Short mmCIF file of C-alpha atoms (C1' of nucleotides) in Angstrom, two decimals:
data_model
loop_
_atom_site.label_atom_id
_atom_site.label_comp_id
_atom_site.label_asym_id
_atom_site.label_seq_id
_atom_site.Cartn_x
_atom_site.Cartn_y
_atom_site.Cartn_z
CA MET A 1 128.12 135.18 138.85
CA ALA A 2 129.68 132.46 136.64
CA ALA A 3 132.43 133.67 134.51
CA SER A 4 130.79 134.41 131.18
CA GLY A 5 133.01 137.02 129.62
CA HIS A 6 136.09 135.12 128.79
CA VAL A 7 135.85 131.61 127.46
CA THR A 8 138.49 129.49 125.83
CA THR A 9 137.70 127.28 122.89
CA SER A 10 139.92 125.31 120.74
CA PRO A 11 139.66 123.06 117.71
CA ASP A 12 140.99 119.58 117.74
CA PRO A 13 139.50 117.62 114.82
CA ALA A 14 141.02 114.32 115.83
CA ARG A 15 139.52 114.29 119.33
CA ALA A 16 136.26 115.73 118.01
CA LEU A 17 135.92 112.88 115.53
CA GLU A 18 136.71 110.40 118.29
CA LEU A 19 134.07 111.85 120.51
CA LEU A 20 131.48 112.11 117.71
CA SER A 21 131.94 108.55 116.53
CA HIS A 22 131.55 107.19 120.11
CA SER A 23 128.53 109.21 120.89
CA PRO A 24 125.12 107.34 120.82
CA ILE A 25 123.73 109.97 118.41
CA PHE A 26 126.38 110.23 115.80
CA GLY A 27 128.03 106.93 116.32
CA GLY A 28 125.88 105.27 113.63
CA ALA A 29 127.29 107.46 110.85
CA ALA A 30 130.25 106.57 108.64
CA PRO A 31 133.42 108.50 109.66
CA ALA A 32 133.27 110.23 106.29
CA ALA A 33 130.03 111.96 107.25
CA LEU A 34 131.44 113.02 110.62
CA ARG A 35 134.70 114.45 109.46
CA PRO A 36 133.29 117.78 108.26
CA LEU A 37 131.56 118.20 111.52
CA ALA A 38 134.61 117.36 113.57
CA ALA A 39 136.55 119.94 111.61
CA LEU A 40 134.08 122.68 112.63
CA GLY A 41 133.89 121.60 116.34
CA ARG A 42 135.44 123.66 119.14
CA PHE A 43 136.12 122.37 122.60
CA ARG A 44 135.28 124.40 125.51
CA THR A 45 136.19 124.01 129.02
CA LEU A 46 133.98 125.00 131.84
CA ARG A 47 134.15 125.08 135.67
CA ARG A 48 131.31 124.19 137.94
CA GLY A 49 128.61 126.86 137.73
CA ASP A 50 129.75 128.17 134.45
CA VAL A 51 126.82 128.93 132.13
CA LEU A 52 126.58 127.11 128.85
CA PHE A 53 123.48 128.94 127.80
CA ARG A 54 120.47 130.70 129.30
CA SER A 55 116.85 130.20 128.81
CA GLY A 56 115.84 132.56 125.97
CA ASP A 57 119.04 132.46 124.19
CA ILE A 58 118.92 131.79 120.54
CA LEU A 59 121.05 128.79 120.13
CA GLU A 60 123.22 128.39 117.08
CA THR A 61 125.30 125.71 118.63
CA LEU A 62 124.81 122.11 119.56
CA PHE A 63 126.68 120.81 122.56
CA LEU A 64 128.21 117.34 123.01
CA VAL A 65 129.53 116.63 126.48
CA SER A 66 133.14 115.33 126.39
CA SER A 67 133.79 115.07 130.12
CA GLY A 68 132.19 116.24 133.28
CA SER A 69 128.46 116.93 133.35
CA VAL A 70 125.85 119.53 132.44
CA ARG A 71 122.79 120.32 134.23
CA VAL A 72 119.75 121.54 132.23
CA TYR A 73 117.10 123.28 134.28
CA ARG A 74 114.26 125.70 134.25
CA VAL A 75 113.54 128.61 136.55
CA VAL A 76 110.01 128.95 137.61
CA ARG A 77 107.76 130.74 139.94
CA GLY A 78 109.28 134.13 139.40
CA GLY A 79 112.72 132.77 140.02
CA THR A 80 111.95 131.28 143.41
CA ARG A 81 112.16 127.63 142.28
CA GLU A 82 114.27 125.59 139.88
CA LEU A 83 113.48 122.35 138.23
CA THR A 84 116.29 120.28 136.85
CA LEU A 85 115.21 118.58 133.67
CA HIS A 86 118.21 116.38 133.16
CA VAL A 87 121.83 115.94 133.80
CA GLU A 88 123.97 114.99 130.87
CA GLY A 89 127.21 113.17 131.14
CA PRO A 90 129.84 112.30 128.57
CA ARG A 91 128.85 111.53 125.06
CA GLN A 92 125.42 113.03 125.54
CA LEU A 93 123.79 115.80 123.69
CA VAL A 94 122.66 119.10 125.22
CA ALA A 95 120.26 121.42 123.51
CA GLY A 96 119.26 118.90 120.84
CA ALA A 97 115.54 119.90 120.68
CA SER A 98 116.32 123.62 120.60
CA VAL A 99 118.71 123.30 117.66
CA PHE A 100 116.47 121.17 115.58
CA GLY A 101 113.28 122.59 116.73
CA GLY A 102 113.28 125.72 114.61
CA ASP A 103 114.57 129.07 115.77
CA ASP A 104 112.68 129.14 118.96
CA PRO A 105 114.77 130.40 121.96
CA ALA A 106 116.09 127.80 124.39
CA PRO A 107 113.56 126.80 126.98
CA ALA A 108 115.95 126.20 129.76
CA HIS A 109 119.25 127.04 131.34
CA ALA A 110 122.38 124.86 131.17
CA VAL A 111 125.42 125.05 133.45
CA ALA A 112 128.39 122.85 134.24
CA LEU A 113 128.08 120.75 137.29
CA GLN A 114 131.71 119.67 137.66
CA THR A 115 135.16 121.25 137.30
CA PRO A 116 136.30 120.69 134.80
CA THR A 117 133.57 120.01 132.29
CA GLU A 118 134.44 119.89 128.58
CA VAL A 119 131.96 120.29 125.80
CA LEU A 120 132.26 120.00 122.02
CA CYS A 121 130.53 122.95 120.43
CA LEU A 122 129.12 122.33 116.89
CA PRO A 123 127.59 125.00 114.66
CA ALA A 124 123.88 124.22 114.38
CA ALA A 125 123.47 124.96 110.60
CA SER A 126 126.35 122.47 109.73
CA VAL A 127 124.91 119.88 112.01
CA ARG A 128 121.45 120.22 110.44
CA GLU A 129 122.69 120.01 106.95
CA GLN A 130 124.80 116.89 107.86
CA VAL A 131 121.97 115.16 109.77
CA PHE A 132 119.19 115.75 107.38
CA GLY A 133 121.21 114.54 104.46
CA THR A 134 122.44 111.40 106.14
CA PRO A 135 119.71 108.76 106.67
CA ALA A 136 121.62 107.02 109.57
CA LEU A 137 122.12 110.28 111.24
CA ALA A 138 118.57 111.37 110.75
CA ALA A 139 117.39 108.10 112.22
CA ALA A 140 119.69 108.39 115.31
CA VAL A 141 118.70 112.01 115.96
CA ILE A 142 114.99 111.00 115.71
CA ALA A 143 115.41 108.12 117.91
CA ALA A 144 117.22 110.18 120.44
CA LEU A 145 114.53 112.78 120.53
CA ALA A 146 111.80 110.08 120.88
CA ARG A 147 113.68 108.62 123.79
CA ARG A 148 114.16 111.92 125.46
CA GLN A 149 110.40 112.52 125.01
CA ALA A 150 109.72 109.19 126.75
CA GLU A 151 111.89 110.16 129.59
CA LEU A 152 110.22 113.53 130.00
CA LEU A 153 106.82 111.68 130.06
CA ALA A 154 108.02 109.35 132.82
CA ARG A 155 109.34 112.34 134.68
CA LEU A 156 106.08 114.23 134.32
CA GLU A 157 104.19 111.26 135.74
CA GLU A 158 106.57 110.90 138.50
CA LEU A 159 106.43 114.58 139.49
CA VAL A 160 102.67 114.87 139.19
CA PHE A 161 101.45 111.65 140.79
CA SER A 162 104.02 110.34 143.19
CA GLU A 163 104.91 111.91 146.40
CA LEU A 164 108.16 113.16 147.68
CA GLY A 165 109.07 110.00 149.55
CA GLU A 166 108.75 107.93 146.46
CA ARG A 167 110.82 110.25 144.39
CA LEU A 168 113.57 110.47 146.95
CA ALA A 169 113.61 106.71 147.30
CA VAL A 170 113.90 106.36 143.53
CA TYR A 171 116.73 108.85 143.51
CA LEU A 172 118.64 107.01 146.29
CA LEU A 173 118.30 103.58 144.53
CA ASP A 174 119.48 105.03 141.28
CA HIS A 175 122.35 107.00 142.53
CA ALA A 176 123.50 105.50 145.77
CA ALA A 177 124.14 101.89 144.79
CA ALA A 178 127.60 102.34 146.31
CA PRO A 179 128.46 104.90 149.04
CA HIS A 180 127.90 108.18 147.39
CA ALA A 181 128.41 111.84 148.17
CA LEU A 182 125.04 113.53 148.30
CA PRO A 183 124.62 116.84 146.33
CA PRO A 184 123.58 119.90 148.29
CA ASN A 185 119.89 119.77 149.28
CA SER A 186 119.18 122.61 147.07
CA ASP A 187 120.31 120.51 144.03
CA LEU A 188 118.38 117.63 145.24
CA ALA A 189 115.34 119.79 145.62
CA ALA A 190 115.65 121.06 142.02
CA LEU A 191 115.92 117.41 140.86
CA LEU A 192 112.92 116.17 142.90
CA GLY A 193 110.75 119.29 142.25
CA THR A 194 110.63 120.52 145.87
CA VAL A 195 112.49 122.74 148.29
CA PRO A 196 115.64 122.00 150.44
CA GLU A 197 113.78 122.02 153.67
CA LEU A 198 111.63 119.08 152.65
CA VAL A 199 114.63 117.15 151.28
CA SER A 200 116.20 117.50 154.65
CA ARG A 201 113.14 116.29 156.44
CA LYS A 202 112.72 113.20 154.23
CA LEU A 203 116.37 112.25 154.49
CA GLY A 204 116.15 112.49 158.20
CA GLU A 205 113.05 110.37 158.19
CA PHE A 206 114.74 107.73 156.14
CA TYR A 207 117.65 107.75 158.42
CA ARG A 208 115.48 107.40 161.53
CA LEU A 209 113.78 104.39 159.94
CA GLY A 210 117.19 102.84 159.45
CA LEU A 211 116.77 102.87 155.58
CA ILE A 212 120.07 104.78 154.99
CA GLU A 213 123.22 105.72 156.65
CA LEU A 214 124.32 109.42 156.60
CA GLU A 215 127.75 110.49 157.51
CA ARG A 216 128.89 114.00 156.38
CA ARG A 217 126.92 113.84 153.20
CA GLN A 218 127.90 110.35 152.34
CA VAL A 219 124.96 108.10 151.94
CA ARG A 220 124.71 104.39 151.98
CA VAL A 221 121.61 102.33 151.49
CA LEU A 222 120.90 99.99 154.32
CA ASP A 223 117.52 98.61 153.56
CA ARG A 224 117.20 98.31 149.82
CA ALA A 225 114.07 96.21 149.97
CA GLU A 226 112.15 98.75 152.03
CA LEU A 227 113.39 101.68 149.87
CA GLU A 228 112.14 99.80 146.76
CA ARG A 229 108.82 99.36 148.38
CA LEU A 230 108.63 103.07 149.07
CA ALA A 231 109.81 103.82 145.58
CA GLY A 232 106.62 102.55 144.34
CA ARG A 233 107.83 99.43 142.68
CA ARG A 234 104.77 98.52 144.61
CA GLY A 235 101.96 96.29 143.37
CA ARG A 236 99.52 99.15 144.38
CA MET B 1 84.40 97.95 126.25
CA ALA B 2 84.97 99.71 122.97
CA ALA B 3 84.43 97.76 119.93
CA SER B 4 87.78 96.32 119.09
CA GLY B 5 87.02 93.13 117.36
CA HIS B 6 85.79 94.39 114.10
CA VAL B 7 87.44 97.31 112.35
CA THR B 8 86.99 98.64 108.87
CA THR B 9 89.83 100.05 107.00
CA SER B 10 90.08 101.10 103.40
CA PRO B 11 92.71 102.43 101.10
CA ASP B 12 92.18 105.60 99.10
CA PRO B 13 95.50 106.78 97.76
CA ALA B 14 94.15 110.05 96.25
CA ARG B 15 92.69 111.20 99.59
CA ALA B 16 95.64 109.91 101.55
CA LEU B 17 97.99 111.91 99.33
CA GLU B 18 95.83 114.90 99.77
CA LEU B 19 95.95 114.55 103.56
CA LEU B 20 99.62 113.87 103.74
CA SER B 21 100.61 116.83 101.61
CA HIS B 22 98.44 119.26 103.77
CA SER B 23 99.81 117.80 107.12
CA PRO B 24 102.35 119.94 108.89
CA ILE B 25 104.76 116.98 109.07
CA PHE B 26 104.72 115.66 105.55
CA GLY B 27 103.68 118.89 103.82
CA GLY B 28 107.25 119.97 103.10
CA ALA B 29 108.03 116.89 100.97
CA ALA B 30 107.65 116.70 97.25
CA PRO B 31 104.49 114.77 96.11
CA ALA B 32 106.73 112.15 94.47
CA ALA B 33 108.12 111.29 97.83
CA LEU B 34 104.67 110.90 99.43
CA ARG B 35 103.01 108.89 96.78
CA PRO B 36 104.40 105.57 97.85
CA LEU B 37 103.30 106.28 101.43
CA ALA B 38 99.82 107.39 100.23
CA ALA B 39 99.50 104.09 98.41
CA LEU B 40 100.18 102.10 101.66
CA GLY B 41 97.79 104.08 103.76
CA ARG B 42 94.54 102.80 105.06
CA PHE B 43 91.74 104.88 106.39
CA ARG B 44 89.98 103.74 109.48
CA THR B 45 86.86 105.16 111.04
CA LEU B 46 86.28 105.19 114.76
CA ARG B 47 83.43 106.20 117.07
CA ARG B 48 83.74 107.93 120.40
CA GLY B 49 85.51 105.71 122.80
CA ASP B 50 87.00 103.40 120.29
CA VAL B 51 90.55 102.40 121.04
CA LEU B 52 93.31 103.16 118.65
CA PHE B 53 96.02 101.55 120.67
CA ARG B 54 96.73 100.64 124.25
CA SER B 55 99.73 101.47 126.40
CA GLY B 56 102.12 98.59 126.02
CA ASP B 57 101.25 97.79 122.51
CA ILE B 58 104.00 97.33 120.04
CA LEU B 59 103.16 99.89 117.37
CA GLU B 60 103.87 99.04 113.80
CA THR B 61 101.53 101.93 112.57
CA LEU B 62 101.80 105.66 112.42
CA PHE B 63 98.47 107.51 112.62
CA LEU B 64 97.48 110.74 111.05
CA VAL B 65 94.23 112.14 112.10
CA SER B 66 91.89 112.98 109.12
CA SER B 67 88.88 114.12 110.91
CA GLY B 68 87.53 114.15 114.43
CA SER B 69 90.02 114.11 117.28
CA VAL B 70 92.09 111.51 119.26
CA ARG B 71 92.80 111.69 123.00
CA VAL B 72 96.22 110.28 124.10
CA TYR B 73 96.49 109.59 127.79
CA ARG B 74 98.15 107.63 130.57
CA VAL B 75 96.52 105.67 133.28
CA VAL B 76 98.32 106.05 136.63
CA ARG B 77 97.95 105.24 140.21
CA GLY B 78 96.92 101.77 139.75
CA GLY B 79 94.18 102.67 137.29
CA THR B 80 92.44 105.27 139.61
CA ARG B 81 93.65 108.30 137.75
CA GLU B 82 94.06 109.37 134.07
CA LEU B 83 96.19 112.15 132.67
CA THR B 84 95.46 113.36 129.17
CA LEU B 85 98.66 114.08 127.49
CA HIS B 86 97.28 115.77 124.33
CA VAL B 87 94.35 115.87 122.03
CA GLU B 88 95.23 115.72 118.44
CA GLY B 89 92.87 117.07 115.74
CA PRO B 90 92.89 116.89 111.96
CA ARG B 91 96.34 116.68 110.18
CA GLN B 92 98.08 115.94 113.46
CA LEU B 93 100.22 113.00 114.17
CA VAL B 94 99.50 110.27 116.77
CA ALA B 95 102.13 107.94 118.08
CA GLY B 96 105.04 109.76 116.38
CA ALA B 97 107.60 109.24 119.14
CA SER B 98 106.71 105.52 119.60
CA VAL B 99 107.12 104.69 115.96
CA PHE B 100 110.44 106.51 115.64
CA GLY B 101 111.84 105.78 119.02
CA GLY B 102 112.87 102.24 118.51
CA ASP B 103 110.72 99.18 119.32
CA ASP B 104 109.54 100.24 122.73
CA PRO B 105 105.94 99.64 123.57
CA ALA B 106 103.61 102.61 123.36
CA PRO B 107 103.72 104.67 126.55
CA ALA B 108 100.05 105.71 126.41
CA HIS B 109 96.60 104.88 125.39
CA ALA B 110 94.82 106.56 122.44
CA VAL B 111 90.98 106.65 121.94
CA ALA B 112 88.71 108.64 119.61
CA LEU B 113 86.96 111.55 121.23
CA GLN B 114 84.40 112.21 118.49
CA THR B 115 82.05 110.17 116.36
CA PRO B 116 83.14 109.79 113.67
CA THR B 117 86.87 110.14 113.90
CA GLU B 118 88.88 109.06 110.80
CA VAL B 119 92.56 108.29 110.90
CA LEU B 120 95.08 107.31 108.25
CA CYS B 121 97.18 104.34 109.21
CA LEU B 122 100.70 104.14 107.74
CA PRO B 123 102.96 101.23 108.11
CA ALA B 124 105.81 102.22 110.35
CA ALA B 125 108.60 100.57 108.49
CA SER B 126 107.71 102.29 105.18
CA VAL B 127 107.37 105.60 106.90
CA ARG B 128 110.76 105.34 108.55
CA GLU B 129 112.38 104.40 105.32
CA GLN B 130 110.83 107.25 103.48
CA VAL B 131 111.44 109.73 106.17
CA PHE B 132 115.10 108.88 106.79
CA GLY B 133 115.88 109.04 103.06
CA THR B 134 114.25 112.30 102.36
CA PRO B 135 116.01 115.30 104.04
CA ALA B 136 112.96 117.51 103.96
CA LEU B 137 110.94 114.90 105.67
CA ALA B 138 113.57 114.09 108.22
CA ALA B 139 113.79 117.80 109.03
CA ALA B 140 110.07 118.07 109.44
CA VAL B 141 109.81 115.11 111.66
CA ILE B 142 112.66 116.22 113.80
CA ALA B 143 111.11 119.67 114.12
CA ALA B 144 107.71 118.23 115.02
CA LEU B 145 109.33 115.95 117.70
CA ALA B 146 111.14 119.01 119.03
CA ARG B 147 107.98 121.07 119.15
CA ARG B 148 106.14 118.24 121.00
CA GLN B 149 108.92 118.17 123.42
CA ALA B 150 108.57 121.78 124.15
CA GLU B 151 104.89 121.28 124.69
CA LEU B 152 105.52 118.52 127.15
CA LEU B 153 107.93 120.74 128.98
CA ALA B 154 105.39 123.54 129.28
CA ARG B 155 102.73 121.09 130.36
CA LEU B 156 105.05 119.61 133.02
CA GLU B 157 105.79 122.94 134.40
CA GLU B 158 102.10 123.84 134.48
CA LEU B 159 101.11 120.64 136.21
CA VAL B 160 103.87 120.75 138.78
CA PHE B 161 104.04 124.47 139.67
CA SER B 162 100.69 126.04 138.98
CA GLU B 163 97.59 125.39 140.95
CA LEU B 164 94.31 124.13 139.79
CA GLY B 165 92.73 127.51 139.58
CA GLU B 166 95.35 128.71 137.14
CA ARG B 167 95.07 125.61 135.03
CA LEU B 168 91.34 125.75 134.67
CA ALA B 169 91.59 129.42 133.86
CA VAL B 170 94.01 128.61 131.08
CA TYR B 171 91.67 125.94 129.75
CA LEU B 172 88.71 128.16 129.73
CA LEU B 173 90.51 130.88 127.88
CA ASP B 174 91.83 128.46 125.37
CA HIS B 175 88.71 126.57 124.67
CA ALA B 176 85.82 128.72 125.54
CA ALA B 177 86.40 131.82 123.41
CA ALA B 178 82.90 131.41 121.99
CA PRO B 179 80.07 129.67 124.06
CA HIS B 180 81.23 126.14 124.30
CA ALA B 181 79.93 122.68 125.45
CA LEU B 182 82.01 121.67 128.53
CA PRO B 183 83.37 118.02 128.45
CA PRO B 184 82.26 115.86 131.36
CA ASN B 185 84.10 116.80 134.58
CA SER B 186 85.97 113.49 134.56
CA ASP B 187 87.47 114.46 131.11
CA LEU B 188 88.38 117.83 132.43
CA ALA B 189 89.94 116.28 135.50
CA ALA B 190 92.16 114.03 133.27
CA LEU B 191 93.14 117.13 131.25
CA LEU B 192 93.95 119.19 134.27
CA GLY B 193 95.65 116.47 136.28
CA THR B 194 93.00 116.32 139.09
CA VAL B 195 89.74 114.72 140.11
CA PRO B 196 86.18 115.54 139.02
CA GLU B 197 85.19 116.87 142.46
CA LEU B 198 87.78 119.59 142.42
CA VAL B 199 86.81 120.54 138.86
CA SER B 200 83.18 120.96 140.01
CA ARG B 201 84.22 123.09 142.96
CA LYS B 202 86.51 125.32 140.93
CA LEU B 203 83.95 125.89 138.24
CA GLY B 204 81.35 126.81 140.89
CA GLU B 205 83.89 129.21 142.46
CA PHE B 206 84.50 130.87 139.00
CA TYR B 207 80.61 131.03 138.45
CA ARG B 208 80.05 132.67 141.94
CA LEU B 209 82.74 135.21 141.14
CA GLY B 210 80.95 136.15 137.96
CA LEU B 211 83.85 135.11 135.71
CA ILE B 212 81.87 132.55 133.73
CA GLU B 213 78.37 131.76 132.81
CA LEU B 214 77.21 128.15 133.22
CA GLU B 215 73.89 126.82 131.59
CA ARG B 216 73.52 123.13 131.13
CA ARG B 217 77.26 122.55 130.45
CA GLN B 218 77.51 125.57 128.18
CA VAL B 219 80.19 128.00 129.39
CA ARG B 220 80.71 131.50 128.43
CA VAL B 221 83.55 133.72 129.68
CA LEU B 222 82.19 136.82 131.25
CA ASP B 223 85.31 138.39 132.76
CA ARG B 224 88.15 137.61 130.47
CA ALA B 225 90.61 140.10 132.14
CA GLU B 226 90.23 138.52 135.53
CA LEU B 227 90.55 135.05 134.17
CA GLU B 228 93.78 135.95 132.46
CA ARG B 229 94.97 137.31 135.69
CA LEU B 230 94.15 134.03 137.40
CA ALA B 231 95.75 132.04 134.55
CA GLY B 232 99.06 133.47 135.55
CA ARG B 233 99.68 135.71 132.59
CA ARG B 234 100.84 137.61 135.50
CA GLY B 235 103.87 139.93 135.51
CA ARG B 236 107.33 138.91 136.63
"C1'" DC C 1 58.34 105.07 139.27
"C1'" DG C 2 62.68 103.16 140.45
"C1'" DG C 3 67.46 102.91 138.68
"C1'" DT C 4 71.57 104.74 136.98
"C1'" DG C 5 75.25 107.98 136.19
"C1'" DA C 6 76.86 112.54 136.58
"C1'" DG C 7 77.30 116.66 139.27
"C1'" DT C 8 77.59 118.99 143.76
"C1'" DT C 9 78.67 119.77 148.42
"C1'" DG C 10 80.52 119.14 153.23
"C1'" DA C 11 83.88 117.25 156.51
"C1'" DC C 12 88.19 115.86 157.06
"C1'" DA C 13 93.18 114.35 156.56
"C1'" DC C 14 97.53 114.99 154.81
"C1'" DC C 15 101.20 116.47 152.01
"C1'" DG C 16 103.87 120.12 150.74
"C1'" DG C 17 105.37 124.93 151.04
"C1'" DT C 18 106.61 129.08 153.78
"C1'" DC C 19 108.82 131.56 157.35
"C1'" DA C 20 111.85 131.93 161.02
"C1'" DA C 21 115.34 130.58 164.14
"C1'" DA C 22 119.00 127.82 165.54
"C1'" DG C 23 122.92 124.74 164.62
"C1'" DA C 24 126.82 122.62 161.71
"C1'" DC C 25 130.50 123.42 158.63
"C1'" DC C 26 134.25 125.81 156.31
"C1'" DG C 27 136.98 129.31 154.85
"C1'" DT C 28 139.48 133.65 155.65
"C1'" DG C 29 142.11 136.81 158.16
"C1'" DG C 30 143.67 138.49 162.38
"C1'" DC D 1 145.40 129.11 166.89
"C1'" DC D 2 141.16 131.10 167.31
"C1'" DA D 3 137.48 134.36 166.05
"C1'" DC D 4 134.54 135.64 162.54
"C1'" DG D 5 131.31 135.41 158.54
"C1'" DG D 6 128.93 133.04 155.12
"C1'" DT D 7 126.61 129.12 153.34
"C1'" DC D 8 124.19 124.99 154.02
"C1'" DT D 9 121.34 122.17 157.02
"C1'" DT D 10 118.19 121.17 160.41
"C1'" DT D 11 113.98 121.73 163.02
"C1'" DG D 12 109.54 123.86 164.63
"C1'" DA D 13 105.09 126.16 163.85
"C1'" DC D 14 101.75 127.14 160.75
"C1'" DC D 15 98.88 127.54 156.49
"C1'" DG D 16 96.64 126.36 152.32
"C1'" DG D 17 95.76 123.33 148.41
"C1'" DT D 18 94.43 118.87 147.09
"C1'" DG D 19 92.58 114.26 147.54
"C1'" DT D 20 89.21 111.18 149.73
"C1'" DC D 21 84.84 109.64 151.34
"C1'" DA D 22 80.21 109.94 151.59
"C1'" DA D 23 75.83 111.95 151.23
"C1'" DC D 24 72.62 114.24 148.38
"C1'" DT D 25 70.53 116.24 144.29
"C1'" DC D 26 69.35 116.13 139.51
"C1'" DA D 27 68.38 114.56 134.87
"C1'" DC D 28 67.61 111.07 131.86
"C1'" DC D 29 65.48 106.53 130.68
"C1'" DG D 30 63.59 102.35 130.84
#
DNA sequence: CGGTGAGTTGACACCGGTCAAAGACCGTGG
DNA sequence: CCACGGTCTTTGACCGGTGTCAACTCACCG
């Protein structure tokens, strides 16, 4: 199990302000509006696999990734399957919808993907107060939520209507521009909405077709044009 | 094609204010904050099938359903399939995310489901100005977007991980508490993310199992307990 | 009475998931 | 240095749900 008992957090208002003012959400606000938030922030350092929160938790904290990355996912089918909703990197928000959406419990789990991953923890109540009272911040948060919603919609459509080969091709084109270390098949499966066995099969198939090169989990795209065709940048 | 050339709109500040102040989104604001919006609103009356907007339109209008209902859906697979995202009834918002999410084009189509359907059209720029500057409104809009996001998430999970029988059972339990006129199978298919043939099969199956009664498109639930079991309100 | 559209039903193909077994890789400890 | 154990990956066999195509029925309407 991930270490959950003992966590280290530390304040650092200067770095917090730096991070806040460079994030897409809070960047639009005047430093004066951000200073009180920065003073309340606590940095927390995680290792790969460490749990940020669990589905069902009542969140009183908003997280802003400082370095590393955080994977947000749901566990379904009685725990037999996982679906990764998104992976957030530096300057991105985690748990935005939960914190602002009333006091509903979190709908997903969040764990660190890398060692180290550092997040800035902000108390929800203060964030809300500050955001609602600052038009520029309110606008930015609303825009961020709207964008996230559009992403979810695209993801929904992809998962429901396109088949595995297409989704994998999209992934490869998005992530493997340069030679790239492939995540474990179980992670890929969670991302693509399937199971590790099928990821293995499809990768093998792409390899046999000469579309990619596979060497000890390093992939390289060989036939970008064909992959894009498979990815469904097709004209029907 | 739906009549799109000629539309009638009319202002009615008193009714608009009434509608706004009773909607879940704007209800939290002081009447003083809503009056300027109400003055800018225009009511528009639609018949079944009339188009409110199309995917790709740049929306400069926010819609609030006054009566009737509006279906928001995406067309996929080169036009061969539709997926209904949600159906909004009175006092509900349509196009919220698009209006607040920047100047991206609308990601979905919207048409009226009933005759008549009346919507209040509000100019996006004014709405934004008013919302961002009023903390109570900003909070309500953010909460609404967050809730919508949670709904989308649940829908995604349902569509990806549960099978058709479960989804149909859920639909029947949600919509056919009392005897109820079933929509055309093509509409049901769009709602459930499948094709009319399969809806027909599953309905027939439920009928043969004695779970529902079917008489000229009127359904009645006979065995609620069994339907709920099928719907996956199952343990674990 | 013929035409049109929706609903129904059968045959069939295919994708995706499950289970099980075998192989590759990597660490630890003898 | 090698043997061992665990995890991840690969592969085969198999099954079931879903989508497609086509034929047929039925109701409604001119």
